[in-house]
Amino acid sequence: MSNDLYHEQIIERAKRSDNNIRLENPDCSATVSNPLCGDRITVELKMEGDVIKAISGPVKGCVLCKASASILAEIAVGMKCDELKSMASDLGQALKSQADNNESFPKAYRMFYPVKKHKSRHSCVMLPLEGALKAISECKGHSGDK
Amino acid sequence: MAFDPGLAAVDFTILRSQAREEELHYLDNAAMALIPDCVINAMVEHDTLRRSNVKRGSHRLAEEATEAFEKARAAVADYLGVSDPDEVVFTGGATAGINILAHSLGLMFERNDEVLISQLEHHSNIIPWQVIQQRQGIKVRYLPVTPDGRINLERAEDMIKSRTRIVSVTHGSNVTGAITDARTLSGLVHDRGAFLILDGAQTAPGGPMDLPALGADFYVFSGHKVYGPTGVGILWGRKEILKNMPPALGGGEMIQDVGLEKSTFLDPPHRFEAGTPPVTQAIGLAAAVKWLAAKDVKGMRGHLRRLTLRIMEGLTQLSGGIKILGPETGMERIPLVSFCVEGLHPHDICQVMNDRHGVALRGGFHCAQPLHDFLKIDGTTRASLAIYNNDNDVDALLNGMEDCMKILG
């Protein structure tokens, strides 16, 4: 994989993401933003107990943010809240780690390995996950914090 | 003879190619200018030979440090074109200067007094007044901005009321580059008996000035934008106002007599310099303004105007929907250009421009979120110039933007 921050895989992923699909009657939603650059994401979820059944929402962000949101939309369906929480934690740790390979990254997010050395851009990758976790925490009846 | 930016660039180790492995076109000067070697050397020399606290010791080092500190104050007064160095207060930066003013003048406000700022302001000239608003029940009102990013002075006459105590505005916008007509505004402000504060963070780097001619009552700026160090700035104020203002911060070095119930304070500027001041940084700031004043400042201004115009025209010619903020070409502006590219995020542009072209830009809100909200834009990319920038830097910017739009578009 290229060590360029904006390598083809990330750019293509961002370009093909559809960032404006809204869910009808979501069970919960949350909006998160990065005041530094103006990125803003609304994450809408449909839940069945602790399991995410659908995820969507508008993304106004940079390439990294859009690509990250696109991956999340693809892999979150069917995940339990705790699994998502754990994956977000792993990704956050991997971005901060000193390792010189991408093995500590959750598999779906390994394309973001070059972001590791750009500390100011970590929040761009994390924002969609933070939005999803915030939406879960605001979802009545979930047990995401158990 | 044409101005040669190379004669300034040689004074910066960071700009000499052997100091770096990668190409650098530094166009983020509105955030922080680079620092010439002579400024670093002045600070090293001071701390090596004269390091001591100021105003409180009688030993040789203390005397020498105090003398150097006060000479630095005089050098800044010269740069500003003011005759009395006691009107020059050393602060931590422009933000600290405005906070000192807000907290000191705020103590003199009555409930429902008004402070008038503008939608063009940097957060550093918004938040301090909002803090005072919440604490003391004053009102903060906003002068509107014209579509081309200038403070709408036509509205100022109506908006400055009898309860307006302070009008505090940018002298030059860090986003749109628009320069405020301070002279006209000061007439309106003084007619109503209010004070005018100018945030000079972006205009102070323009070279030595005739500050009294602007008609302001206060002017603040930061060292790090005038080729000086971080952690130091200046609050200039008219002495007859400063001497009637209460201190904003208390501590050592600003007192005359301290009792358990009551204390008295020194005259300005010391009244506003509580605690140990940024001595070394003040020495550095003085070295910086002296270095700049010794350059061909008139030539520099013309050179930067020409480069600014090249950027504006060059960006306009690129296809892809680039919108440039601020006054049109031909109108006066400080040497910076902020722009939006349809469909592209400023952070993506900045990253690609850095990684592929060695061009250092700034993207985002530039600490001016209300302005971006007013203009209904999600952020801008900004190129800002300084004395060492040349046509190669502009070429790199324009060529890089063309490439950037192909990659990200």
Short mmCIF file of N, CA and C in Angstrom, two decimals, chain A residues 6-8 10-17 61-63 66, chain B residues 319-322 340-350 352-353 356-357 400-409:
data_model
loop_
_atom_site.label_atom_id
_atom_site.label_comp_id
_atom_site.label_asym_id
_atom_site.label_seq_id
_atom_site.Cartn_x
_atom_site.Cartn_y
_atom_site.Cartn_z
N TYR A 6 -2.89 10.58 0.78
CA TYR A 6 -4.04 10.54 -0.11
C TYR A 6 -3.78 9.54 -1.23
N HIS A 7 -3.71 8.28 -0.88
CA HIS A 7 -3.47 7.29 -1.93
C HIS A 7 -4.78 6.94 -2.62
N GLU A 8 -4.63 6.26 -3.73
CA GLU A 8 -5.76 6.03 -4.63
C GLU A 8 -6.94 5.37 -3.94
N ILE A 10 -7.96 5.47 -0.87
CA ILE A 10 -8.73 6.39 -0.02
C ILE A 10 -9.53 7.37 -0.89
N ILE A 11 -8.88 7.92 -1.90
CA ILE A 11 -9.58 8.90 -2.76
C ILE A 11 -10.76 8.25 -3.46
N GLU A 12 -10.53 7.05 -3.97
CA GLU A 12 -11.63 6.35 -4.66
C GLU A 12 -12.77 6.03 -3.71
N ARG A 13 -12.41 5.60 -2.52
CA ARG A 13 -13.42 5.27 -1.52
C ARG A 13 -14.25 6.51 -1.18
N ALA A 14 -13.57 7.65 -1.03
CA ALA A 14 -14.28 8.89 -0.70
C ALA A 14 -15.18 9.32 -1.85
N LYS A 15 -14.65 9.16 -3.06
CA LYS A 15 -15.43 9.60 -4.23
C LYS A 15 -16.69 8.79 -4.41
N ARG A 16 -16.61 7.50 -4.14
CA ARG A 16 -17.80 6.70 -4.41
C ARG A 16 -18.76 6.62 -3.22
N SER A 17 -18.40 7.29 -2.14
CA SER A 17 -19.33 7.26 -1.00
C SER A 17 -20.53 8.14 -1.30
N GLY A 61 -17.43 16.65 4.94
CA GLY A 61 -16.09 16.50 5.46
C GLY A 61 -15.04 16.34 4.39
N CYS A 62 -13.82 16.11 4.83
CA CYS A 62 -12.69 15.95 3.91
C CYS A 62 -12.67 14.52 3.36
N VAL A 63 -11.72 14.26 2.49
CA VAL A 63 -11.59 12.95 1.87
C VAL A 63 -11.46 11.84 2.93
N LYS A 66 -14.81 11.32 4.66
CA LYS A 66 -15.79 10.67 3.79
C LYS A 66 -15.45 9.20 3.59
N SER B 319 -9.73 26.46 -14.07
CA SER B 319 -11.11 26.01 -14.19
C SER B 319 -11.45 25.14 -12.98
N GLY B 320 -12.68 25.15 -12.57
CA GLY B 320 -13.07 24.30 -11.45
C GLY B 320 -13.80 25.04 -10.35
N GLY B 321 -14.22 26.24 -10.64
CA GLY B 321 -15.08 26.92 -9.69
C GLY B 321 -14.38 27.41 -8.45
N ILE B 322 -13.33 28.20 -8.62
CA ILE B 322 -12.67 28.78 -7.45
C ILE B 322 -13.29 30.14 -7.15
N CYS B 340 -12.28 29.33 -1.96
CA CYS B 340 -13.01 28.07 -1.87
C CYS B 340 -12.99 27.41 -3.25
N VAL B 341 -12.87 26.12 -3.26
CA VAL B 341 -12.96 25.37 -4.52
C VAL B 341 -14.18 24.48 -4.42
N GLU B 342 -15.07 24.64 -5.34
CA GLU B 342 -16.33 23.89 -5.30
C GLU B 342 -16.08 22.39 -5.18
N GLY B 343 -16.66 21.79 -4.18
CA GLY B 343 -16.57 20.34 -4.02
C GLY B 343 -15.31 19.85 -3.32
N LEU B 344 -14.36 20.74 -3.04
CA LEU B 344 -13.13 20.30 -2.39
C LEU B 344 -13.04 20.87 -0.98
N HIS B 345 -12.57 20.05 -0.08
CA HIS B 345 -12.43 20.46 1.31
C HIS B 345 -11.06 21.13 1.52
N PRO B 346 -11.03 22.25 2.25
CA PRO B 346 -9.75 22.96 2.44
C PRO B 346 -8.64 22.08 3.01
N HIS B 347 -8.98 21.18 3.90
CA HIS B 347 -7.93 20.33 4.48
C HIS B 347 -7.34 19.38 3.43
N ASP B 348 -8.18 18.91 2.52
CA ASP B 348 -7.67 18.05 1.45
C ASP B 348 -6.72 18.84 0.56
N ILE B 349 -7.11 20.06 0.24
CA ILE B 349 -6.25 20.91 -0.61
C ILE B 349 -4.91 21.14 0.09
N CYS B 350 -4.96 21.52 1.35
CA CYS B 350 -3.73 21.82 2.08
C CYS B 350 -2.81 20.60 2.16
N VAL B 352 -2.67 17.92 0.09
CA VAL B 352 -2.09 17.59 -1.22
C VAL B 352 -1.05 18.64 -1.62
N MET B 353 -1.34 19.88 -1.35
CA MET B 353 -0.39 20.95 -1.70
C MET B 353 0.91 20.80 -0.92
N ARG B 356 2.59 17.03 -2.13
CA ARG B 356 3.05 16.89 -3.52
C ARG B 356 3.81 18.11 -4.05
N HIS B 357 3.62 19.26 -3.40
CA HIS B 357 4.21 20.48 -3.98
C HIS B 357 5.01 21.32 -2.98
N GLY B 400 0.42 23.89 -8.36
CA GLY B 400 -0.04 22.88 -7.41
C GLY B 400 -1.55 22.80 -7.35
N MET B 401 -2.20 23.95 -7.40
CA MET B 401 -3.67 23.96 -7.33
C MET B 401 -4.27 23.26 -8.55
N GLU B 402 -3.64 23.45 -9.69
CA GLU B 402 -4.13 22.79 -10.90
C GLU B 402 -4.05 21.27 -10.72
N ASP B 403 -2.92 20.82 -10.21
CA ASP B 403 -2.72 19.39 -9.96
C ASP B 403 -3.69 18.88 -8.90
N CYS B 404 -3.83 19.67 -7.87
CA CYS B 404 -4.69 19.31 -6.74
C CYS B 404 -6.14 19.09 -7.21
N MET B 405 -6.59 19.97 -8.07
CA MET B 405 -7.97 19.87 -8.54
C MET B 405 -8.17 18.66 -9.44
N LYS B 406 -7.09 18.27 -10.14
CA LYS B 406 -7.19 17.05 -10.95
C LYS B 406 -7.28 15.82 -10.05
N ILE B 407 -6.47 15.80 -9.01
CA ILE B 407 -6.43 14.62 -8.13
C ILE B 407 -7.72 14.48 -7.32
N LEU B 408 -8.15 15.58 -6.74
CA LEU B 408 -9.28 15.51 -5.81
C LEU B 408 -10.63 15.74 -6.49
N GLY B 409 -10.60 16.36 -7.65
CA GLY B 409 -11.86 16.75 -8.30
C GLY B 409 -12.64 15.58 -8.87
#
